[in-house]
Amino acid sequence: MSLDRHLFIIFGGTGDLARRKLIPALHRALTHRGRPDAIVILGVGTRHMADVEYRTLVAEALVEAGIPGDEAHKWCRCLHYQSVADGGSVELGKRILRIEDDYDLPQNRVWYLALPPSIVEATVSSIGENGLHVGDGWKRVVIEKPFGHDLESARKLNETVHRYFEESEVFRIDHYLGKETVRNLLVFRFANSLFERAWNRDHIESVEITVAEDIGLDGRGRYYDGSGAVRDIVQNHITQLLTLIVMEPPVSMSPAAIRAEKIKALRAVPPIVPGDVVAGQVDGYRDLEGVPQSSTTATYVAIVAHVDNWRWQGVPFLLRTGKHMAKRLSRITVRYRKPPVCLFHTDGTCPGHRNQLDITLQPDEGFDLYFDVKEPGDVFAIDQIPLSVRYDDWLGELPDAYHTLLLDVMAGDQTLFVHADEVEESWRIYDAVLDPRDVKPYPVGSGGPSAAGNLAERHGLSWSAL
Ligand code: BG6
């Protein structure tokens, strides 16, 4: 993987995401690759700040992230800061040229927009209208999720972005795609013929995808209230998991081949209608700073989706996410069909269970495959036991998602980034349920509103316990 020297420009350079996630991940990724000085970072923001002040701010964040103080301060010497309040894009353009000159950089530029979604489009336009994206080297723009606010705004944002950047230069980031456990889904499915042969409607009865968080929304109320659970987690993180579960095998591992299959898979998902959704709002949410007392924003949502294609017709996909749930758990549960004939019945009942595969993405990353075994004794009594594998038993600490994804951006590998068509397809699926009307209250530390149970029951299913 080649790593050209370049300027890494971070809009939102003083923000939480940049300080807590991006810059520590950049440091780790570059140090890991033995190229700590491959990039020069330019933080961009609205605050007035001198370079030296910015370096101190970032060095503190690096230390908080566990990087030794000396190392952090030394590395931060290649950091610069430009306020757009001082002369806007024109001054920014001049500053970029000066830095590239000083460091003898070949005008390769990453534009990382670590910004609230509401100002992303205006920022792309301002980069483009001022010609900042034009240079002698390569250029790449990285845009955080959610990409747009709904289908229409996502289309418009794609149009604006494509005015100045080719699709091959656009990196729509969804950090779930950088998680080792998520990337492993491709290997799990396509390197193990054991599972893939039975990965279809003939063998699988239902699939559940849960992204439950025990944390709430302290400090994020204002942003979240304009967003809600569908935009925050379902349209992106959960849909990415769904896509990796249902997509057909790609013809190769090239980014184009993988992304083509993902887009095809999403096209087979019909729009979700309000009757397929149960929404909830956690008690106390309206007391958060920035949240109006009348807010009906959903902090929990449960959805039943379908994939209308040859492989998945008739298989319900239960999707669920929530804040302040009983525990933190991201898990894909695949429930297999029961055997066609019950041989081991006792007293007219059939004691057998369904086989079940749990793929746990976090915490406690690993796999559990549940299957039936005979209990000791002379009758055929049946019990279900798991065959379990935990990642940390053989892998130790997993790299942070941003570490992986930032290295890919710097190397120009788009495999784990979301294509324009893919992002539009995913908005299309949820467009009618982005702001659910009937939002039911649920207590902190619970499994969400009880109505979600009824939704699953309508399909003869139940949610796994939290
Ligand atoms: C972010 C959401 O994209 O993902 C947050 O905006 C959420 O609301 C976070 O808490 C969850 O990420 P992870 O990696 O902790 O599962």
Short mmCIF file of C-alpha atoms and ligand atoms in Angstrom, two decimals:
data_model
loop_
_atom_site.label_atom_id
_atom_site.label_comp_id
_atom_site.label_asym_id
_atom_site.label_seq_id
_atom_site.Cartn_x
_atom_site.Cartn_y
_atom_site.Cartn_z
CA MET A 1 0.00 0.00 0.00
CA SER A 2 1.71 3.19 -1.14
CA LEU A 3 1.67 6.29 1.03
CA ASP A 4 2.49 9.52 -0.81
CA ARG A 5 3.48 12.62 1.12
CA HIS A 6 0.50 14.95 1.38
CA LEU A 7 -1.32 17.71 3.21
CA PHE A 8 -4.15 16.45 5.41
CA ILE A 9 -6.65 19.29 5.84
CA ILE A 10 -9.22 18.79 8.59
CA PHE A 11 -12.29 21.03 8.59
CA GLY A 12 -13.61 20.96 12.14
CA GLY A 13 -9.97 20.70 13.22
CA THR A 14 -10.68 21.76 16.82
CA GLY A 15 -13.83 19.63 17.16
CA ASP A 16 -14.36 16.53 19.24
CA LEU A 17 -14.10 14.09 16.37
CA ALA A 18 -10.81 15.53 15.15
CA ARG A 19 -9.20 15.70 18.57
CA ARG A 20 -10.51 12.49 20.13
CA LYS A 21 -10.60 10.17 17.12
CA LEU A 22 -9.01 11.37 13.89
CA ILE A 23 -5.72 12.86 14.97
CA PRO A 24 -4.86 10.09 17.50
CA ALA A 25 -5.76 7.52 14.81
CA LEU A 26 -3.58 9.36 12.26
CA HIS A 27 -0.69 9.31 14.68
CA ARG A 28 -1.09 5.60 15.43
CA ALA A 29 -1.62 4.60 11.81
CA LEU A 30 1.39 6.53 10.51
CA THR A 31 3.65 5.39 13.35
CA HIS A 32 2.52 1.81 12.77
CA ARG A 33 3.46 2.17 9.10
CA GLY A 34 6.85 3.63 10.07
CA ARG A 35 6.00 6.90 8.26
CA PRO A 36 5.14 9.37 11.06
CA ASP A 37 6.18 12.30 8.87
CA ALA A 38 4.35 11.29 5.67
CA ILE A 39 1.74 14.00 6.19
CA VAL A 40 1.44 17.57 7.34
CA ILE A 41 -1.84 18.38 9.09
CA LEU A 42 -3.71 21.63 8.69
CA GLY A 43 -6.61 22.06 11.11
CA VAL A 44 -9.30 24.45 9.90
CA GLY A 45 -11.95 26.00 12.11
CA THR A 46 -13.80 29.17 12.97
CA ARG A 47 -11.93 29.88 16.21
CA HIS A 48 -8.92 32.19 16.20
CA MET A 49 -5.86 30.26 17.19
CA ALA A 50 -2.11 30.33 16.53
CA ASP A 51 -0.32 27.17 15.37
CA VAL A 52 1.38 26.78 18.72
CA GLU A 53 -1.94 26.90 20.56
CA TYR A 54 -3.40 24.29 18.20
CA ARG A 55 -0.40 22.03 18.72
CA THR A 56 -0.87 22.19 22.48
CA LEU A 57 -4.60 21.42 22.14
CA VAL A 58 -3.93 18.40 19.94
CA ALA A 59 -0.95 17.17 21.97
CA GLU A 60 -3.19 17.12 25.05
CA ALA A 61 -5.72 15.03 23.17
CA LEU A 62 -2.98 12.63 22.06
CA VAL A 63 -1.82 12.23 25.63
CA GLU A 64 -5.41 11.55 26.70
CA ALA A 65 -5.51 8.89 24.00
CA GLY A 66 -2.54 7.18 25.67
CA ILE A 67 0.34 8.50 23.55
CA PRO A 68 3.41 9.48 25.65
CA GLY A 69 3.77 13.26 26.15
CA ASP A 70 7.21 13.66 24.50
CA GLU A 71 6.16 11.74 21.45
CA ALA A 72 2.88 13.65 21.19
CA HIS A 73 4.51 17.09 21.39
CA LYS A 74 7.22 16.14 18.92
CA TRP A 75 4.74 14.82 16.37
CA CYS A 76 2.54 17.90 16.72
CA ARG A 77 5.30 20.08 15.28
CA CYS A 78 3.94 19.27 11.83
CA LEU A 79 0.50 20.62 12.75
CA HIS A 80 -0.82 23.96 11.58
CA TYR A 81 -4.07 25.82 12.05
CA GLN A 82 -6.02 28.25 9.89
CA SER A 83 -9.16 30.06 10.96
CA VAL A 84 -11.71 30.57 8.18
CA ALA A 85 -12.89 33.59 10.15
CA ASP A 86 -9.65 35.24 8.97
CA GLY A 87 -10.23 35.90 5.27
CA GLY A 88 -12.25 32.75 4.54
CA SER A 89 -11.33 30.42 1.70
CA VAL A 90 -9.07 32.89 -0.06
CA GLU A 91 -6.69 33.05 2.91
CA LEU A 92 -7.03 29.31 3.39
CA GLY A 93 -5.93 28.75 -0.22
CA LYS A 94 -2.86 30.96 0.25
CA ARG A 95 -1.98 29.18 3.49
CA ILE A 96 -2.19 25.78 1.84
CA LEU A 97 0.22 26.85 -0.89
CA ARG A 98 2.63 28.31 1.68
CA ILE A 99 2.66 25.13 3.75
CA GLU A 100 3.11 22.94 0.69
CA ASP A 101 6.01 25.14 -0.33
CA ASP A 102 7.62 25.09 3.11
CA TYR A 103 7.44 21.30 3.36
CA ASP A 104 8.09 20.69 -0.32
CA LEU A 105 4.82 18.76 -0.65
CA PRO A 106 3.61 17.68 -4.11
CA GLN A 107 0.10 19.26 -3.76
CA ASN A 108 -1.50 15.95 -2.82
CA ARG A 109 -4.42 16.93 -0.60
CA VAL A 110 -6.90 15.14 1.65
CA TRP A 111 -9.91 17.27 2.56
CA TYR A 112 -11.45 15.76 5.68
CA LEU A 113 -14.82 17.29 6.55
CA ALA A 114 -15.28 16.51 10.24
CA LEU A 115 -18.26 18.86 10.31
CA PRO A 116 -21.92 18.86 11.31
CA PRO A 117 -23.96 17.56 8.32
CA SER A 118 -25.74 20.92 7.97
CA ILE A 119 -22.58 22.73 6.78
CA VAL A 120 -20.94 20.03 4.69
CA GLU A 121 -22.45 21.06 1.36
CA ALA A 122 -21.61 24.75 1.80
CA THR A 123 -18.04 23.78 2.71
CA VAL A 124 -17.61 21.61 -0.39
CA SER A 125 -18.97 24.47 -2.52
CA SER A 126 -16.62 26.94 -0.96
CA ILE A 127 -13.60 24.65 -1.55
CA GLY A 128 -14.69 24.22 -5.17
CA GLU A 129 -15.74 27.78 -5.97
CA ASN A 130 -12.42 29.08 -4.71
CA GLY A 131 -10.51 26.52 -6.75
CA LEU A 132 -8.83 25.03 -3.66
CA HIS A 133 -9.37 21.53 -4.98
CA VAL A 134 -7.18 22.26 -8.01
CA GLY A 135 -3.51 21.36 -7.69
CA ASP A 136 -0.70 19.40 -9.32
CA GLY A 137 -1.11 16.34 -7.11
CA TRP A 138 -4.02 14.04 -6.27
CA LYS A 139 -7.04 15.10 -4.19
CA ARG A 140 -9.45 13.20 -1.96
CA VAL A 141 -12.44 14.41 0.01
CA VAL A 142 -13.64 12.54 3.09
CA ILE A 143 -17.22 13.09 4.27
CA GLU A 144 -18.57 11.78 7.56
CA LYS A 145 -21.97 10.17 8.04
CA PRO A 146 -24.82 10.97 7.87
CA PHE A 147 -24.27 11.94 4.23
CA GLY A 148 -27.26 14.26 3.77
CA HIS A 149 -30.42 14.39 5.83
CA ASP A 150 -32.75 12.41 3.55
CA LEU A 151 -32.82 11.10 -0.02
CA GLU A 152 -33.29 14.49 -1.64
CA SER A 153 -30.51 16.22 0.28
CA ALA A 154 -28.15 13.26 -0.26
CA ARG A 155 -28.74 13.50 -4.04
CA LYS A 156 -28.11 17.23 -3.94
CA LEU A 157 -24.96 16.76 -1.87
CA ASN A 158 -23.71 14.12 -4.32
CA GLU A 159 -24.30 16.56 -7.18
CA THR A 160 -22.38 19.32 -5.42
CA VAL A 161 -19.51 17.01 -4.51
CA HIS A 162 -19.32 15.66 -8.08
CA ARG A 163 -19.03 19.19 -9.43
CA TYR A 164 -15.52 19.36 -7.97
CA PHE A 165 -14.47 15.77 -7.25
CA GLU A 166 -14.65 12.56 -9.29
CA GLU A 167 -16.38 9.65 -7.54
CA SER A 168 -12.96 7.97 -7.31
CA GLU A 169 -11.86 10.93 -5.17
CA VAL A 170 -14.79 10.80 -2.75
CA PHE A 171 -14.51 8.83 0.51
CA ARG A 172 -17.88 8.66 2.34
CA ILE A 173 -16.86 7.32 5.69
CA ASP A 174 -18.88 5.03 7.96
CA HIS A 175 -16.63 4.00 10.83
CA TYR A 176 -18.47 0.67 11.22
CA LEU A 177 -16.81 -0.45 7.98
CA GLY A 178 -13.42 -0.02 9.62
CA LYS A 179 -14.19 -2.29 12.56
CA GLU A 180 -12.25 -5.56 12.30
CA THR A 181 -15.34 -7.55 13.18
CA VAL A 182 -17.29 -5.92 10.35
CA ARG A 183 -14.53 -6.37 7.78
CA ASN A 184 -14.33 -9.98 8.87
CA LEU A 185 -17.91 -10.52 7.69
CA LEU A 186 -16.60 -10.72 4.12
CA VAL A 187 -14.00 -13.32 5.09
CA PHE A 188 -16.47 -15.22 7.23
CA ARG A 189 -18.93 -15.52 4.35
CA PHE A 190 -16.67 -15.88 1.35
CA ALA A 191 -13.71 -17.83 2.72
CA ASN A 192 -15.77 -20.49 4.49
CA SER A 193 -17.87 -22.60 2.15
CA LEU A 194 -19.49 -24.22 5.19
CA PHE A 195 -21.64 -21.15 5.90
CA GLU A 196 -22.13 -19.67 2.45
CA ARG A 197 -23.83 -22.80 1.09
CA ALA A 198 -26.59 -22.45 3.65
CA TRP A 199 -26.74 -18.64 3.54
CA ASN A 200 -30.17 -18.24 1.98
CA ARG A 201 -33.94 -18.44 2.44
CA ASP A 202 -33.94 -22.25 2.27
CA HIS A 203 -31.90 -22.51 5.46
CA ILE A 204 -32.23 -19.18 7.26
CA GLU A 205 -35.50 -18.24 8.90
CA SER A 206 -34.68 -14.74 10.10
CA VAL A 207 -31.81 -12.37 10.81
CA GLU A 208 -31.59 -9.83 13.61
CA ILE A 209 -29.19 -6.90 13.73
CA THR A 210 -28.95 -5.09 17.05
CA VAL A 211 -26.84 -2.02 17.79
CA ALA A 212 -27.69 -1.27 21.41
CA GLU A 213 -25.85 1.36 23.43
CA ASP A 214 -25.95 1.80 27.18
CA ILE A 215 -24.75 5.40 26.90
CA GLY A 216 -27.12 8.32 26.43
CA LEU A 217 -26.78 11.62 24.61
CA ASP A 218 -25.18 13.95 27.13
CA GLY A 219 -23.68 16.95 25.33
CA ARG A 220 -25.13 15.84 21.96
CA GLY A 221 -28.80 16.73 22.45
CA ARG A 222 -28.84 19.66 20.06
CA TYR A 223 -27.32 17.72 17.16
CA TYR A 224 -29.21 14.52 17.87
CA ASP A 225 -32.61 16.13 18.11
CA GLY A 226 -32.45 17.07 14.44
CA SER A 227 -31.33 13.59 13.56
CA GLY A 228 -32.83 10.70 15.58
CA ALA A 229 -32.05 7.00 15.64
CA VAL A 230 -32.81 6.20 11.99
CA ARG A 231 -30.42 8.84 10.63
CA ASP A 232 -27.82 8.35 13.35
CA ILE A 233 -27.42 4.57 13.22
CA VAL A 234 -29.90 2.71 10.99
CA GLN A 235 -29.45 4.40 7.60
CA ASN A 236 -25.69 3.98 7.85
CA HIS A 237 -24.16 1.56 10.40
CA ILE A 238 -27.00 -0.99 10.52
CA THR A 239 -27.60 -0.78 6.78
CA GLN A 240 -23.93 -1.46 6.13
CA LEU A 241 -24.16 -4.58 8.29
CA LEU A 242 -27.33 -5.64 6.50
CA THR A 243 -25.65 -5.14 3.13
CA LEU A 244 -22.63 -7.25 4.06
CA ILE A 245 -24.94 -10.01 5.26
CA VAL A 246 -27.18 -10.11 2.18
CA MET A 247 -24.84 -9.20 -0.72
CA GLU A 248 -23.84 -11.76 -3.33
CA PRO A 249 -20.19 -12.84 -3.56
CA PRO A 250 -18.22 -10.21 -5.50
CA VAL A 251 -16.29 -11.36 -8.58
CA SER A 252 -13.08 -10.14 -6.92
CA MET A 253 -11.98 -8.18 -3.88
CA SER A 254 -11.55 -5.01 -5.93
CA PRO A 255 -13.35 -1.94 -4.52
CA ALA A 256 -15.49 -1.69 -7.67
CA ALA A 257 -16.59 -5.34 -7.49
CA ILE A 258 -17.47 -5.17 -3.79
CA ARG A 259 -19.30 -1.87 -4.06
CA ALA A 260 -21.26 -3.05 -7.11
CA GLU A 261 -22.60 -6.03 -5.14
CA LYS A 262 -23.48 -3.84 -2.17
CA ILE A 263 -25.46 -1.46 -4.37
CA LYS A 264 -27.26 -4.38 -6.03
CA ALA A 265 -28.20 -5.79 -2.62
CA LEU A 266 -29.66 -2.49 -1.43
CA ARG A 267 -31.71 -2.14 -4.60
CA ALA A 268 -33.57 -5.29 -3.56
CA VAL A 269 -34.73 -3.77 -0.26
CA PRO A 270 -38.23 -2.26 -0.57
CA PRO A 271 -38.94 1.03 1.24
CA ILE A 272 -39.78 0.62 4.91
CA VAL A 273 -43.32 1.78 5.73
CA PRO A 274 -44.45 3.20 9.11
CA GLY A 275 -46.22 -0.08 10.00
CA ASP A 276 -42.82 -1.85 9.95
CA VAL A 277 -41.42 0.46 12.62
CA VAL A 278 -41.66 0.89 16.38
CA ALA A 279 -39.99 4.02 17.71
CA GLY A 280 -39.18 5.01 21.28
CA GLN A 281 -37.84 7.92 23.24
CA VAL A 282 -35.91 7.30 26.44
CA ASP A 283 -37.25 8.90 29.63
CA GLY A 284 -35.45 12.13 30.45
CA TYR A 285 -34.36 12.82 26.86
CA ARG A 286 -36.34 16.09 26.73
CA ASP A 287 -34.39 17.42 29.71
CA LEU A 288 -31.13 17.39 27.79
CA GLU A 289 -29.61 20.71 26.84
CA GLY A 290 -30.72 21.74 23.35
CA VAL A 291 -33.74 19.41 23.27
CA PRO A 292 -37.20 21.04 23.27
CA GLN A 293 -39.80 19.76 25.77
CA SER A 294 -42.07 18.91 22.84
CA SER A 295 -39.44 16.79 21.03
CA THR A 296 -40.67 13.58 19.39
CA THR A 297 -37.21 12.52 18.23
CA ALA A 298 -36.71 8.76 18.46
CA THR A 299 -33.75 7.52 20.50
CA TYR A 300 -34.79 3.92 19.80
CA VAL A 301 -36.12 2.26 16.71
CA ALA A 302 -37.06 -1.29 15.75
CA ILE A 303 -37.72 -2.12 12.10
CA VAL A 304 -38.66 -5.17 10.07
CA ALA A 305 -37.03 -5.09 6.63
CA HIS A 306 -37.14 -7.49 3.69
CA VAL A 307 -34.85 -8.22 0.80
CA ASP A 308 -36.83 -9.06 -2.29
CA ASN A 309 -34.45 -11.17 -4.28
CA TRP A 310 -33.92 -14.83 -5.11
CA ARG A 311 -31.71 -15.52 -2.10
CA TRP A 312 -33.68 -13.75 0.63
CA GLN A 313 -37.34 -13.63 -0.38
CA GLY A 314 -39.57 -14.12 2.68
CA VAL A 315 -36.80 -13.82 5.30
CA PRO A 316 -37.54 -11.06 7.85
CA PHE A 317 -34.62 -8.88 8.92
CA LEU A 318 -35.18 -7.41 12.37
CA LEU A 319 -33.18 -4.22 12.87
CA ARG A 320 -32.93 -2.41 16.19
CA THR A 321 -30.93 0.34 17.84
CA GLY A 322 -31.31 2.47 20.94
CA LYS A 323 -29.62 4.74 23.42
CA HIS A 324 -29.64 4.06 27.17
CA MET A 325 -30.41 0.39 26.65
CA ALA A 326 -29.80 -2.34 29.21
CA LYS A 327 -26.33 -2.95 27.79
CA ARG A 328 -23.92 -2.19 24.96
CA LEU A 329 -24.19 -4.83 22.31
CA SER A 330 -23.73 -4.87 18.53
CA ARG A 331 -24.67 -8.28 17.24
CA ILE A 332 -25.93 -10.06 14.14
CA THR A 333 -28.06 -13.10 14.95
CA VAL A 334 -28.80 -15.59 12.19
CA ARG A 335 -31.59 -18.03 13.04
CA TYR A 336 -31.71 -21.18 10.94
CA ARG A 337 -34.81 -23.17 10.10
CA LYS A 338 -35.76 -26.19 12.18
CA PRO A 339 -35.13 -29.62 10.65
CA PRO A 340 -38.05 -30.63 8.36
CA VAL A 341 -38.96 -33.67 10.48
CA CYS A 342 -38.95 -33.94 14.24
CA LEU A 343 -37.36 -37.28 15.15
CA PHE A 344 -36.62 -36.61 18.77
CA HIS A 345 -40.08 -35.76 20.04
CA THR A 346 -41.19 -36.61 23.54
CA ASP A 347 -44.82 -36.69 24.73
CA GLY A 348 -46.04 -35.25 21.44
CA THR A 349 -43.77 -32.17 21.64
CA CYS A 350 -40.70 -31.44 19.58
CA PRO A 351 -37.91 -30.31 21.88
CA GLY A 352 -35.41 -29.34 19.14
CA HIS A 353 -34.17 -25.79 18.77
CA ARG A 354 -33.17 -23.75 15.77
CA ASN A 355 -29.48 -23.52 15.04
CA GLN A 356 -28.36 -19.99 15.69
CA LEU A 357 -25.26 -18.07 14.75
CA ASP A 358 -24.39 -14.98 16.79
CA ILE A 359 -21.76 -12.70 15.30
CA THR A 360 -20.86 -10.25 18.05
CA LEU A 361 -19.24 -7.07 16.79
CA GLN A 362 -18.79 -5.45 20.20
CA PRO A 363 -18.05 -5.80 23.03
CA ASP A 364 -16.72 -9.33 23.51
CA GLU A 365 -16.11 -9.75 19.75
CA GLY A 366 -16.59 -13.27 18.47
CA PHE A 367 -18.89 -16.00 17.14
CA ASP A 368 -21.27 -18.38 18.87
CA LEU A 369 -22.87 -21.17 16.90
CA TYR A 370 -25.66 -22.84 18.83
CA PHE A 371 -26.54 -26.43 18.05
CA ASP A 372 -28.42 -29.29 19.65
CA VAL A 373 -26.71 -32.15 21.46
CA LYS A 374 -28.02 -35.19 23.23
CA GLU A 375 -28.09 -34.94 26.99
CA PRO A 376 -26.42 -37.90 28.73
CA GLY A 377 -28.86 -40.67 29.64
CA ASP A 378 -30.83 -43.32 27.87
CA VAL A 379 -33.62 -41.15 26.43
CA PHE A 380 -33.07 -38.74 23.56
CA ALA A 381 -33.31 -35.56 25.61
CA ILE A 382 -31.90 -32.56 23.75
CA ASP A 383 -29.98 -29.54 24.93
CA GLN A 384 -28.59 -26.59 22.99
CA ILE A 385 -24.97 -25.57 23.45
CA PRO A 386 -22.77 -22.93 21.84
CA LEU A 387 -19.56 -23.47 19.94
CA SER A 388 -17.85 -20.20 20.81
CA VAL A 389 -14.85 -18.25 19.56
CA ARG A 390 -13.75 -14.95 21.07
CA TYR A 391 -11.47 -12.66 19.07
CA ASP A 392 -9.28 -11.63 21.98
CA ASP A 393 -8.36 -15.26 22.66
CA TRP A 394 -6.12 -15.19 19.63
CA LEU A 395 -5.87 -11.65 18.32
CA GLY A 396 -5.29 -9.40 21.31
CA GLU A 397 -6.25 -5.74 20.93
CA LEU A 398 -7.98 -4.85 17.66
CA PRO A 399 -7.02 -1.70 15.73
CA ASP A 400 -9.38 1.26 15.98
CA ALA A 401 -11.78 1.65 13.03
CA TYR A 402 -10.42 5.10 12.14
CA HIS A 403 -6.87 3.76 12.08
CA THR A 404 -7.81 1.35 9.29
CA LEU A 405 -10.00 3.77 7.36
CA LEU A 406 -7.55 6.68 7.48
CA LEU A 407 -4.76 4.49 6.13
CA ASP A 408 -7.12 3.54 3.29
CA VAL A 409 -7.86 7.21 2.55
CA MET A 410 -4.16 8.01 2.51
CA ALA A 411 -3.53 5.06 0.17
CA GLY A 412 -6.56 5.85 -2.01
CA ASP A 413 -8.32 2.52 -1.40
CA GLN A 414 -12.12 2.97 -1.59
CA THR A 415 -13.16 -0.60 -0.68
CA LEU A 416 -14.47 0.35 2.75
CA PHE A 417 -16.14 3.60 1.72
CA VAL A 418 -19.68 4.19 0.61
CA HIS A 419 -20.38 4.82 -3.08
CA ALA A 420 -22.72 7.64 -4.20
CA ASP A 421 -25.35 5.17 -5.44
CA GLU A 422 -25.10 3.17 -2.23
CA VAL A 423 -25.75 6.16 -0.01
CA GLU A 424 -28.76 7.20 -2.12
CA GLU A 425 -30.17 3.66 -2.06
CA SER A 426 -29.88 3.52 1.71
CA TRP A 427 -31.74 6.82 2.12
CA ARG A 428 -34.42 5.59 -0.29
CA ILE A 429 -35.12 2.62 1.96
CA TYR A 430 -35.87 4.72 5.06
CA ASP A 431 -37.21 7.91 3.46
CA ALA A 432 -40.78 7.40 4.77
CA VAL A 433 -39.70 6.60 8.36
CA LEU A 434 -36.87 9.02 9.10
CA ASP A 435 -38.97 10.90 11.65
CA PRO A 436 -41.42 8.37 13.13
CA ARG A 437 -44.63 9.95 14.45
CA ASP A 438 -45.73 7.52 17.13
CA VAL A 439 -42.81 7.55 19.58
CA LYS A 440 -43.27 5.52 22.74
CA PRO A 441 -41.47 6.23 26.03
CA TYR A 442 -39.08 3.66 27.52
CA PRO A 443 -37.09 3.64 30.75
CA VAL A 444 -33.31 4.09 30.96
CA GLY A 445 -31.51 0.75 31.11
CA SER A 446 -34.33 -1.21 29.48
CA GLY A 447 -34.77 -3.16 26.25
CA GLY A 448 -36.81 -0.36 24.63
CA PRO A 449 -40.59 -0.03 24.27
CA SER A 450 -42.58 -3.25 24.66
CA ALA A 451 -44.35 -2.61 21.34
CA ALA A 452 -41.14 -3.72 19.60
CA GLY A 453 -41.93 -7.22 20.89
CA ASN A 454 -45.31 -7.14 19.12
CA LEU A 455 -43.64 -6.08 15.89
CA ALA A 456 -41.38 -9.15 15.99
CA GLU A 457 -44.28 -11.38 17.06
CA ARG A 458 -46.23 -10.42 13.94
CA HIS A 459 -43.53 -12.35 12.07
CA GLY A 460 -43.56 -15.22 14.58
CA LEU A 461 -40.25 -13.99 16.05
CA SER A 462 -38.86 -12.46 19.20
CA TRP A 463 -35.88 -10.20 19.82
CA SER A 464 -32.88 -11.66 21.56
CA ALA A 465 -32.56 -10.60 25.18
CA LEU A 466 -30.45 -7.60 26.08
C1 BG6 B 1 -21.92 7.23 15.75
C2 BG6 B 1 -23.24 7.76 16.24
O1 BG6 B 1 -21.90 7.21 14.35
O2 BG6 B 1 -21.75 5.89 16.24
C3 BG6 B 1 -23.28 7.71 17.75
O3 BG6 B 1 -23.41 9.08 15.79
C4 BG6 B 1 -22.98 6.33 18.26
O4 BG6 B 1 -24.56 8.13 18.22
C5 BG6 B 1 -21.69 5.78 17.63
O5 BG6 B 1 -22.85 6.40 19.68
C6 BG6 B 1 -21.52 4.31 17.98
O6 BG6 B 1 -20.26 3.89 17.55
P1 BG6 B 1 -19.58 2.64 18.24
O7 BG6 B 1 -18.33 2.44 17.44
O8 BG6 B 1 -19.32 3.03 19.67
O9 BG6 B 1 -20.55 1.50 18.14
#
